[in-house]
XYZ file of C-alpha atoms in Angstrom:
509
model
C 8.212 -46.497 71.268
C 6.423 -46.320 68.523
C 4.166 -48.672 66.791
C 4.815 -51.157 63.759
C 4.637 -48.969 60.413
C 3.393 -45.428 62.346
C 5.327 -42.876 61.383
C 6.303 -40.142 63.454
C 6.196 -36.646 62.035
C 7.344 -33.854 64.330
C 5.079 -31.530 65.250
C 7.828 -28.866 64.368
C 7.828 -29.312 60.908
C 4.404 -27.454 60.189
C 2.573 -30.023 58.102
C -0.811 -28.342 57.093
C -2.108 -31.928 58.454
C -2.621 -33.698 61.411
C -0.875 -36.140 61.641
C -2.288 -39.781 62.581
C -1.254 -40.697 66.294
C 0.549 -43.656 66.766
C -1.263 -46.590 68.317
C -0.351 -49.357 70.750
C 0.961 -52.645 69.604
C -2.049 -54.515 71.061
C -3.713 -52.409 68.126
C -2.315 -54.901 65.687
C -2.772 -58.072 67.574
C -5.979 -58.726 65.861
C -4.333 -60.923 63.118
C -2.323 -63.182 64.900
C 0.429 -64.938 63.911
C -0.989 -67.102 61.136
C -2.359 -63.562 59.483
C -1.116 -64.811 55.807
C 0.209 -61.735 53.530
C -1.094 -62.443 50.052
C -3.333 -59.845 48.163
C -6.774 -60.798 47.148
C -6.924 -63.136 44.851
C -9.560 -64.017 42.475
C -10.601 -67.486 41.360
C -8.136 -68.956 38.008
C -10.621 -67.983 35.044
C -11.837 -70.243 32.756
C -9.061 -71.155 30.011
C -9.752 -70.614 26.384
C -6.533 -70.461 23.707
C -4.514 -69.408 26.515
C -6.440 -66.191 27.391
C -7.024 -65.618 30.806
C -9.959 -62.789 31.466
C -10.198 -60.836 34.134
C -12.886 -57.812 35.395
C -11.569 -54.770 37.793
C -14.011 -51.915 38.910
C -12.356 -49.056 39.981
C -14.851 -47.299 42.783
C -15.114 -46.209 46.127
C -14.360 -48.831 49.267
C -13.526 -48.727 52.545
C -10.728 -50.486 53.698
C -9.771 -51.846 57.620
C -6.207 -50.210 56.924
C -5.248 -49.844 60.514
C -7.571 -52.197 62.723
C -8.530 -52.308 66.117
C -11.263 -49.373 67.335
C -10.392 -47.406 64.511
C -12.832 -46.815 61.650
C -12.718 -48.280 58.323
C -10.620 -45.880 55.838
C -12.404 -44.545 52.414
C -10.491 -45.621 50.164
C -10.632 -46.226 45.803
C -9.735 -49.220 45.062
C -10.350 -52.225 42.617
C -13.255 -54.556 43.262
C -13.396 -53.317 46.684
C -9.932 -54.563 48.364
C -6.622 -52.573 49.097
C -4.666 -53.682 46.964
C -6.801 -54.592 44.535
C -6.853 -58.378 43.131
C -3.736 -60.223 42.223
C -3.895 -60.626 38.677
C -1.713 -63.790 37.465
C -0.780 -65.298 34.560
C 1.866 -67.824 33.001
C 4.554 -66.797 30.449
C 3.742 -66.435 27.246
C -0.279 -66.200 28.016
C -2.554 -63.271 27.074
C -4.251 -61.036 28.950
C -8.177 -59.573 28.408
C -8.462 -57.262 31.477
C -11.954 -55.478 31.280
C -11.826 -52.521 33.818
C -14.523 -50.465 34.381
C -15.140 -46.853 36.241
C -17.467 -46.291 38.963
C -15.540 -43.220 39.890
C -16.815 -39.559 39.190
C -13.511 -39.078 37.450
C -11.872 -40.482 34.494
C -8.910 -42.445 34.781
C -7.194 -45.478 33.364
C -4.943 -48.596 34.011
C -1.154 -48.779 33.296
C 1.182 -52.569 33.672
C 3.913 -51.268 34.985
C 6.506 -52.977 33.839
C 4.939 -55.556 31.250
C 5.932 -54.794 27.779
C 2.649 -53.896 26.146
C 1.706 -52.613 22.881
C 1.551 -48.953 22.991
C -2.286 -49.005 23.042
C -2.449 -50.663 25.600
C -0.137 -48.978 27.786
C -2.732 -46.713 30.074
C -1.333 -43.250 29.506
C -4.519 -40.880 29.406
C -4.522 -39.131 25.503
C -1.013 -40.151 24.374
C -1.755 -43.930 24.340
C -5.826 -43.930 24.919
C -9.078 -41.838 25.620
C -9.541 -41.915 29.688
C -12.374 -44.547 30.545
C -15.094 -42.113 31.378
C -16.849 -42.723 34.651
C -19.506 -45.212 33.797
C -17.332 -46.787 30.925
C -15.510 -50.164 30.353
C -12.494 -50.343 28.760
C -10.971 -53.810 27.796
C -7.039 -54.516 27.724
C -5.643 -57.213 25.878
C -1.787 -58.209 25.521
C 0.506 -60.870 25.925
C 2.287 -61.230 29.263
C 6.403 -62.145 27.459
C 8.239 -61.942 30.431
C 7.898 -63.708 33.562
C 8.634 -61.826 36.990
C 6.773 -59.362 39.630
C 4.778 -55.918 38.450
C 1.670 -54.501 38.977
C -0.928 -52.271 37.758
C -2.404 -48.685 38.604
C -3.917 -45.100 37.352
C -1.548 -42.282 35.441
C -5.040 -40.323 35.108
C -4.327 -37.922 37.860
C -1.806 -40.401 39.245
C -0.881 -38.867 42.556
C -4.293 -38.742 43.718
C -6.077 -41.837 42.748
C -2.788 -44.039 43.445
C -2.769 -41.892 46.707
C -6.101 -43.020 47.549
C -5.341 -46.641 46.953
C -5.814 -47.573 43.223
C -3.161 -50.094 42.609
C -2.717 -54.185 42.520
C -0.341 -57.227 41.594
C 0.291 -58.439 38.814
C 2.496 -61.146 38.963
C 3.327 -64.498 35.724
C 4.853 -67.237 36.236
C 7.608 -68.387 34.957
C 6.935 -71.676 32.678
C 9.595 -73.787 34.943
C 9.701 -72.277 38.411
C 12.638 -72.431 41.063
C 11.547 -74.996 43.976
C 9.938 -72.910 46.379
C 7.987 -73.671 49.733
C 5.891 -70.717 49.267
C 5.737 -68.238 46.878
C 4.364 -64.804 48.878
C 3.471 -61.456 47.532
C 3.694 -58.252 50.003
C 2.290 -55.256 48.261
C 4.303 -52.177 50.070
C 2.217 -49.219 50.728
C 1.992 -45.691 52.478
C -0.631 -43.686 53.613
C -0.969 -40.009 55.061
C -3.876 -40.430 57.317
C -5.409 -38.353 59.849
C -6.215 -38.699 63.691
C -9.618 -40.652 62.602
C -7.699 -42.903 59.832
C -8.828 -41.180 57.021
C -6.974 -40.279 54.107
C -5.406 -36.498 53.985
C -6.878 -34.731 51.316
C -3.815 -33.034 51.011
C -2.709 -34.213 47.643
C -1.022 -31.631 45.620
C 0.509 -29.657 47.662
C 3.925 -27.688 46.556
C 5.681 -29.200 49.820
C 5.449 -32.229 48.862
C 5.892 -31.689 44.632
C 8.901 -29.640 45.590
C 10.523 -31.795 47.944
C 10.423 -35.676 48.447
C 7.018 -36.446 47.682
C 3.868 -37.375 49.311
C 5.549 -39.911 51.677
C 2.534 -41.024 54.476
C 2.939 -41.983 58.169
C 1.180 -45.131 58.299
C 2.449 -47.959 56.496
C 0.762 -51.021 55.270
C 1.762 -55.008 53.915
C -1.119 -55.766 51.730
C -3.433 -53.327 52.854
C -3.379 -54.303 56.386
C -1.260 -53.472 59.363
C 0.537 -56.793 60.516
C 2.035 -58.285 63.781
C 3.757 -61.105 62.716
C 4.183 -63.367 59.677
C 4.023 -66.917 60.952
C 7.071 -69.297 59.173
C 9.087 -72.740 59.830
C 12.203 -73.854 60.264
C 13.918 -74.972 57.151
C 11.336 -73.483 54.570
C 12.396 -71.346 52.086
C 10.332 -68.599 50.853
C 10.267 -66.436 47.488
C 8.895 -63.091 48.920
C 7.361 -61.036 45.914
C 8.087 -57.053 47.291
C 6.143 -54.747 45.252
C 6.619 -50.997 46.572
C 3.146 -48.913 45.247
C 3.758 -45.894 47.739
C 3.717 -42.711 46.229
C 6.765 -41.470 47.233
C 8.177 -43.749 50.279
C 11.451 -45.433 49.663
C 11.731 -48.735 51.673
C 15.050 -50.044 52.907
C 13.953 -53.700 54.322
C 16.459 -55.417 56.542
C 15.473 -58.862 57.836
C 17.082 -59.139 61.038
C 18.764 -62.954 61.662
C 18.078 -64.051 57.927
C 20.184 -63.613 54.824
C 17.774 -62.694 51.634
C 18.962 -63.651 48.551
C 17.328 -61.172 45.172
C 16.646 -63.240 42.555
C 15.099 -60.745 40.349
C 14.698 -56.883 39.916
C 12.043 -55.381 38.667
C 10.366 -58.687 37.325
C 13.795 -59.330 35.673
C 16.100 -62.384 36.672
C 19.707 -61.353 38.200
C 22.188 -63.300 39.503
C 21.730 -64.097 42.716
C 23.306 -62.161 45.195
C 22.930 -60.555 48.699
C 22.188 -57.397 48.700
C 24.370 -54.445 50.050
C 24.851 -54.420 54.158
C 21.757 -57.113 54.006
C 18.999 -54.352 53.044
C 16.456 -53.951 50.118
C 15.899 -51.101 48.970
C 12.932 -50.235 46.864
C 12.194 -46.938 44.997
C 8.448 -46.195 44.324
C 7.398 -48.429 41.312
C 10.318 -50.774 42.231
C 10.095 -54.364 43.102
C 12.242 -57.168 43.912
C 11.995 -61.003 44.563
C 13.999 -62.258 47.407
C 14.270 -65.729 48.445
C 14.461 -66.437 52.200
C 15.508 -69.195 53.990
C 13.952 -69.671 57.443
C 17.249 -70.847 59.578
C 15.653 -69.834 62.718
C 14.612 -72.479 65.371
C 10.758 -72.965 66.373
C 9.233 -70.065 69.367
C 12.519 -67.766 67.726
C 11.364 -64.355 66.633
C 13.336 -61.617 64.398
C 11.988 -58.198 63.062
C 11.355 -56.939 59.222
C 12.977 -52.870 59.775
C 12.236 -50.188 57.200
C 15.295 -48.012 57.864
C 16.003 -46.111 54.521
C 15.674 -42.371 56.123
C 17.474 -41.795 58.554
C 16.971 -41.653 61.920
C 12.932 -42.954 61.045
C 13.728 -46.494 61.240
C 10.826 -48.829 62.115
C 9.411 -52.224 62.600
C 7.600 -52.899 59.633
C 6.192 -56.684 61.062
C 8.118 -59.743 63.098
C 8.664 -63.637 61.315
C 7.211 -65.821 64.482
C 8.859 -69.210 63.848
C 5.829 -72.164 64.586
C 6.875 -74.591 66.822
C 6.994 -77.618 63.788
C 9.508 -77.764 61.461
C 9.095 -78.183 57.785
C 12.152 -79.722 57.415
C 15.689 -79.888 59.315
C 18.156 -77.942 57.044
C 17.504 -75.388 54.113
C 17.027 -76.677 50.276
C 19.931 -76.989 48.283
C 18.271 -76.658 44.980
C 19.009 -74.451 42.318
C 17.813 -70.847 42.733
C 18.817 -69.063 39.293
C 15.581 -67.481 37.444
C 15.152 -68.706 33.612
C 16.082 -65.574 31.636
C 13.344 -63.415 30.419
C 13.289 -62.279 26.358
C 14.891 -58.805 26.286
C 17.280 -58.520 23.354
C 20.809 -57.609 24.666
C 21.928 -54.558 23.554
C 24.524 -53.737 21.089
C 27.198 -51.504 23.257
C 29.238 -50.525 20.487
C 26.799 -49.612 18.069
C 24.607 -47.870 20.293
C 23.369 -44.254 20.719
C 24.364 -42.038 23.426
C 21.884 -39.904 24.550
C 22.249 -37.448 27.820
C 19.293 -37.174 30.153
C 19.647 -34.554 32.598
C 17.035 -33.832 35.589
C 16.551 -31.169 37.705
C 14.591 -28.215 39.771
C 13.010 -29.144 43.405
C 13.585 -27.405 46.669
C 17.500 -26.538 47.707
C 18.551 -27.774 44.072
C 21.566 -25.791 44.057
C 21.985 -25.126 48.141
C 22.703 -29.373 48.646
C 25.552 -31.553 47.518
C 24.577 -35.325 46.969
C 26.299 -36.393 50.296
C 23.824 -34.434 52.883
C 20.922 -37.007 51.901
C 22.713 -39.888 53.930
C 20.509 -43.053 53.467
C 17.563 -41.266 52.813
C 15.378 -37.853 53.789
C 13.389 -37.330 56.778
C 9.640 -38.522 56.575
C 7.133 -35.668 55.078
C 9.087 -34.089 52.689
C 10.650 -32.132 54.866
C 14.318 -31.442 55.798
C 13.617 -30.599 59.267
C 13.132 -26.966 61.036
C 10.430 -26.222 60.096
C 12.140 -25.244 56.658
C 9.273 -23.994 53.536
C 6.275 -24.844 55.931
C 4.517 -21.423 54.976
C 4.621 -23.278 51.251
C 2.259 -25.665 52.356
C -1.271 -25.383 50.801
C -0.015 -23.252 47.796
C 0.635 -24.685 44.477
C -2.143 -27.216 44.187
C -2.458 -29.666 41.374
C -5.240 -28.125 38.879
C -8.035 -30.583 38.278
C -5.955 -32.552 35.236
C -3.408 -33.219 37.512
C -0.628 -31.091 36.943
C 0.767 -28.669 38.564
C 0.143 -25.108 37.731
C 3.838 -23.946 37.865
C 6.527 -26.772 36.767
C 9.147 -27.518 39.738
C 11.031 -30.131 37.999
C 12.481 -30.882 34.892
C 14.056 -33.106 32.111
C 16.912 -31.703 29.753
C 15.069 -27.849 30.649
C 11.423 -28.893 30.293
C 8.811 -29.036 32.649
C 6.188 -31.103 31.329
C 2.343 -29.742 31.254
C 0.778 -32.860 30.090
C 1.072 -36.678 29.448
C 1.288 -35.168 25.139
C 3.636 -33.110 24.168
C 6.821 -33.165 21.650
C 9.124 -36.291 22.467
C 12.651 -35.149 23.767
C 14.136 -38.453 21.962
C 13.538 -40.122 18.767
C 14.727 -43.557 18.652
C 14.994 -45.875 15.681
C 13.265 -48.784 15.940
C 15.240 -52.048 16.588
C 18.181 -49.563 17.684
C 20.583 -49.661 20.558
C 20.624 -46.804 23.132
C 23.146 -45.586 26.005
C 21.123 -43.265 28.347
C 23.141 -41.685 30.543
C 20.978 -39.971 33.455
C 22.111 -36.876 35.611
C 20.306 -36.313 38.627
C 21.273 -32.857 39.686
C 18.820 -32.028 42.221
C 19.039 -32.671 46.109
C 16.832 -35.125 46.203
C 16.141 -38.826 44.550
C 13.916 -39.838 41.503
C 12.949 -43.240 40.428
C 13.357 -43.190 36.757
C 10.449 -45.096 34.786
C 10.488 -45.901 30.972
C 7.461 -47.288 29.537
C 7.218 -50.414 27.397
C 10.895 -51.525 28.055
C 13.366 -52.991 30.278
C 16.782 -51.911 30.795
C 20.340 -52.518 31.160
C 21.708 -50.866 34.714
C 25.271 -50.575 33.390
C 27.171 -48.094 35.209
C 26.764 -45.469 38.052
C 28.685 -42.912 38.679
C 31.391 -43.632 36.076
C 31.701 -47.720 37.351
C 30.267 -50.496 36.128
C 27.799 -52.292 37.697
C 28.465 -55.917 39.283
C 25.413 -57.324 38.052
C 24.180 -55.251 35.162
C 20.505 -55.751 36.404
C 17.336 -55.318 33.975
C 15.158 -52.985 35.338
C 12.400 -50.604 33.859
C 12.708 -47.931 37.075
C 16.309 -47.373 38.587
C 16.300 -45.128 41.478
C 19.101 -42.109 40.845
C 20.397 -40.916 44.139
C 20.956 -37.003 44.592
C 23.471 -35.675 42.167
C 24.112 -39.231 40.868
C 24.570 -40.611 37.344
C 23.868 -43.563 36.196
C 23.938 -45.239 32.668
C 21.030 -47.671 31.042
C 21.007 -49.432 27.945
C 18.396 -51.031 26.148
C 17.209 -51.603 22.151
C 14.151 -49.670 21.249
C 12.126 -52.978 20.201
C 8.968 -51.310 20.775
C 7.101 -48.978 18.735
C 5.113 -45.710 19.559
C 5.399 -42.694 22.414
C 6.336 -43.758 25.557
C 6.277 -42.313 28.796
C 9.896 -41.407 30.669
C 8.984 -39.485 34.256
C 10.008 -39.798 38.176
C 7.542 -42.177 39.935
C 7.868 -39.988 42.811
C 4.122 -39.171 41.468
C 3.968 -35.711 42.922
C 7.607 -35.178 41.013
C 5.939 -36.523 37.803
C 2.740 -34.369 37.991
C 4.901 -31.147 38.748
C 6.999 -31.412 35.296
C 10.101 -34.713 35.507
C 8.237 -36.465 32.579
C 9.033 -36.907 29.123
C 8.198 -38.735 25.787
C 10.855 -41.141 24.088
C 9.548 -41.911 20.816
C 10.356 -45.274 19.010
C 10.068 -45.143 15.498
């Protein structure tokens, strides 16, 4: 049996790595059942006009990711910690965020999902310089949305989020829902090897040509956990944040009923999701509210089982033996809306967004992929393993031959011609072909938008989002107005799929 979040990658498929063995369970006892799941936090700074300051270093750390005899991982990461800190803030506030680089690279900081003036967006030369190691560069925006996102490189993405470069970011909403606790897990992967380091595989054309640089050890807040200690009758708004590379995660909560409340930092109605499972693209986030029904000494298991036949236990809720109270809330649970201007359907543009190239692109209709890929990037067999250690990313992170595409273009670089001018203040259709064999989550800087239709049907609850996740050969259909000046990034957050060509610019002018 194999052990919470250790992932099993068969020997057959010829990874060019070792793969990291997986351990006992009495390997993760260490944090016991009161181990609480909430990034690093740093104190509240001091307020002044509604500015809240903070200070990230991004350097080299070393992180307990697995526990037990093994050795501390090296890791990058922000002030030290995997994740880095949780960054909060209250609707409506502004943000001073001075991050400097202790690296011996460049790189930068991206929101993901805040709407940020275009200078301040983190996309190395087409918003800003690259902080140069050594250098400080200070951020500054208002935070006009409530909801979940987080923050991370796109200088050399793949590798520096790949080596653990990425935090919360999460602002409060200026009249919350009544909550018991309000709990962050920040999602993560990791390809490690036999003595829990990190692979220095990164670049490789198996995984830019396939699925991505998914890992075999998984982590909640940078940490391998048992349990997750709860009480009858509580109800809990869990914050999932999914900064993996590549990994999908398809959460199912095994005697509980979660309830989303918000995608992608934005409110939704309130709804369960499909068959009871969350599924999360990389970039993707969702808040779910939980209510703990269970009776105290019960126990029920979190499951990742997006790809098939990989299924795992990703941790267990251990119910304490005192109740918090003897039936669930019955209080409202509807999110205030956020301030996204609703886009005008009739007037808008219609613009068509195709993607393509990968692996097997035209050997693999849509309905092969199932509920998800096998682990590795890999389709099984042994299948391109002679690929592996070709194609590396050159040292400005692209690769040197594009594998994927938007409407024919492979991109080289984060600057280059946009493939869409938009008028400022405009409303847009998108509608987005995936026609390759495997699936992309779709990011657009500096905006949410509309999820209106997939595969020629409506959506039920027209969700905001700023990544949707396109399954192989699927279509789906966004809408949003183009409130915010300047060149934006549009790529795959698969970040291996990003680096070897599926990004574009959308210009709003």
């Amino acid at each position: 049996m194999l052990a919470p979040h250790v992932i099993e990658i068969d020997e057959d498929l010829n990874m060019n790595y070792k793969h990291f063995s997986p351990l006992s369970r009495r390997a993760f006892l260490g944090t016991g059942a009161g181990f609480a799941l909430t990034a690093s936090a740093p104190a509240w700074p001091a307020r002044g006009s509604d500015i809240r300051e903070f200070r990230i270093v991004a350097g080299h750390g070393r992180a307990r990711l697995v526990g037990g005899r093994h050795p501390e991982t090296a890791v990058w990461a922000y002030n030290g910690t995997v994740p880095g800190p949780e960054i909060r803030a209250r609707q409506g506030e502004r943000l001073r965020v001075a991050v400097e680089n202790r690296l011996d690279e460049e790189t930068t900081v991206h929101w993901h999902g805040v709407r940020v003036p275009n200078a301040m967006d983190g996309v190395p030369h087409l918003t800003q310089k690259p902080i140069a190691p050594g250098e400080t560069f200070v951020y500054e925006f208002d935070v006009p949305d409530a909801g979940t996102y987080w923050y991370h490189p796109h200088q050399r993405g793949s590798e520096q989020v790949g080596r653990g470069l990425s935090g919360p970011l999460i602002v409060e909403e200026r009249t919350a829902i009544q909550v018991d606790r309000d709990i962050v897990w920040v999602l993560d992967d990791w390809r490690l090897l036999e003595d829990a380091q990190i692979s220095p595989d990164f670049g490789n054309m198996m995984d830019a040509s396939h699925n991505g640089r998914v890992g075999n050890t998984v982590t909640v807040n940078g940490r391998i956990p048992e349990t997750f200690a709860v009480r009858s009758g509580e109800r809990i708004r869990l914050r999932l944040i999914n900064t993996a590379n590549a990994r999908i995660f398809g959460l199912e909560f095994a005697g509980h009923r979660p309830l989303v409340v918000a995608y992608d930092g934005q409110p939704v109605e309130s709804h369960e999701p499909k068959g009871g499972r969350v599924v999360l693209g990389p970039a993707m986030r969702a808040d779910v509210l939980l209510d703990m029904t269970g009776k105290p000494g019960d126990r029920f298991g979190v499951t990742d089982t997006f790809y098939d036949g990989l299924a795992y236990r990703l941790l267990d809720f251990v119910y304490e033996q005192e109740p918090l109270r003897q039936r669930p809330l019955d209080t409202p649970v509807a999110l205030a809306a956020n301030t996204m201007p609703e886009p005008n359907l009739k007037a808008a543009e219609r613009h068509e967004v195709t993607f393509g190239g990968g692996m097997m692109g035209g050997m693999m209709g849509g309905g092969m992929m199932g509920g998800g890929m096998m682990g590795g990037g890999m389709m099984g067999g042994g299948m391109m393993g002679g690929m592996m250690g070709g194609g590396r990313i050159d040292p400005r992170g692209m690769m040197h031959n594009g594998i994927w595409t938007i409407n024919g273009v492979s991109a080289t670089g984060h600057v280059h011609d946009p493939f869409l001018n938009l008028k400022l203040g405009g409303s847009s259709v998108l509608v987005l072909h995936n026609n390759t064999a495997w699936h992309h989550p779709i990011h657009l800087h500096g905006h949410s938008f509309r999820v209106i239709g997939r595969n020629g049907n409506p959506t039920r609850y027209r969700e905001w989002q700023d990544t949707v996740l396109l399954a192989p050969r699927e279509r789906a259909e966004i809408a949003f107005v183009a409130d915010n000046p300047g060149d934006w990034m549009f790529h795959c957050h698969i970040l291996e799929h990003q680096a070897a060509g599926m990004m574009g610019v959308i210009r709003v002018i």
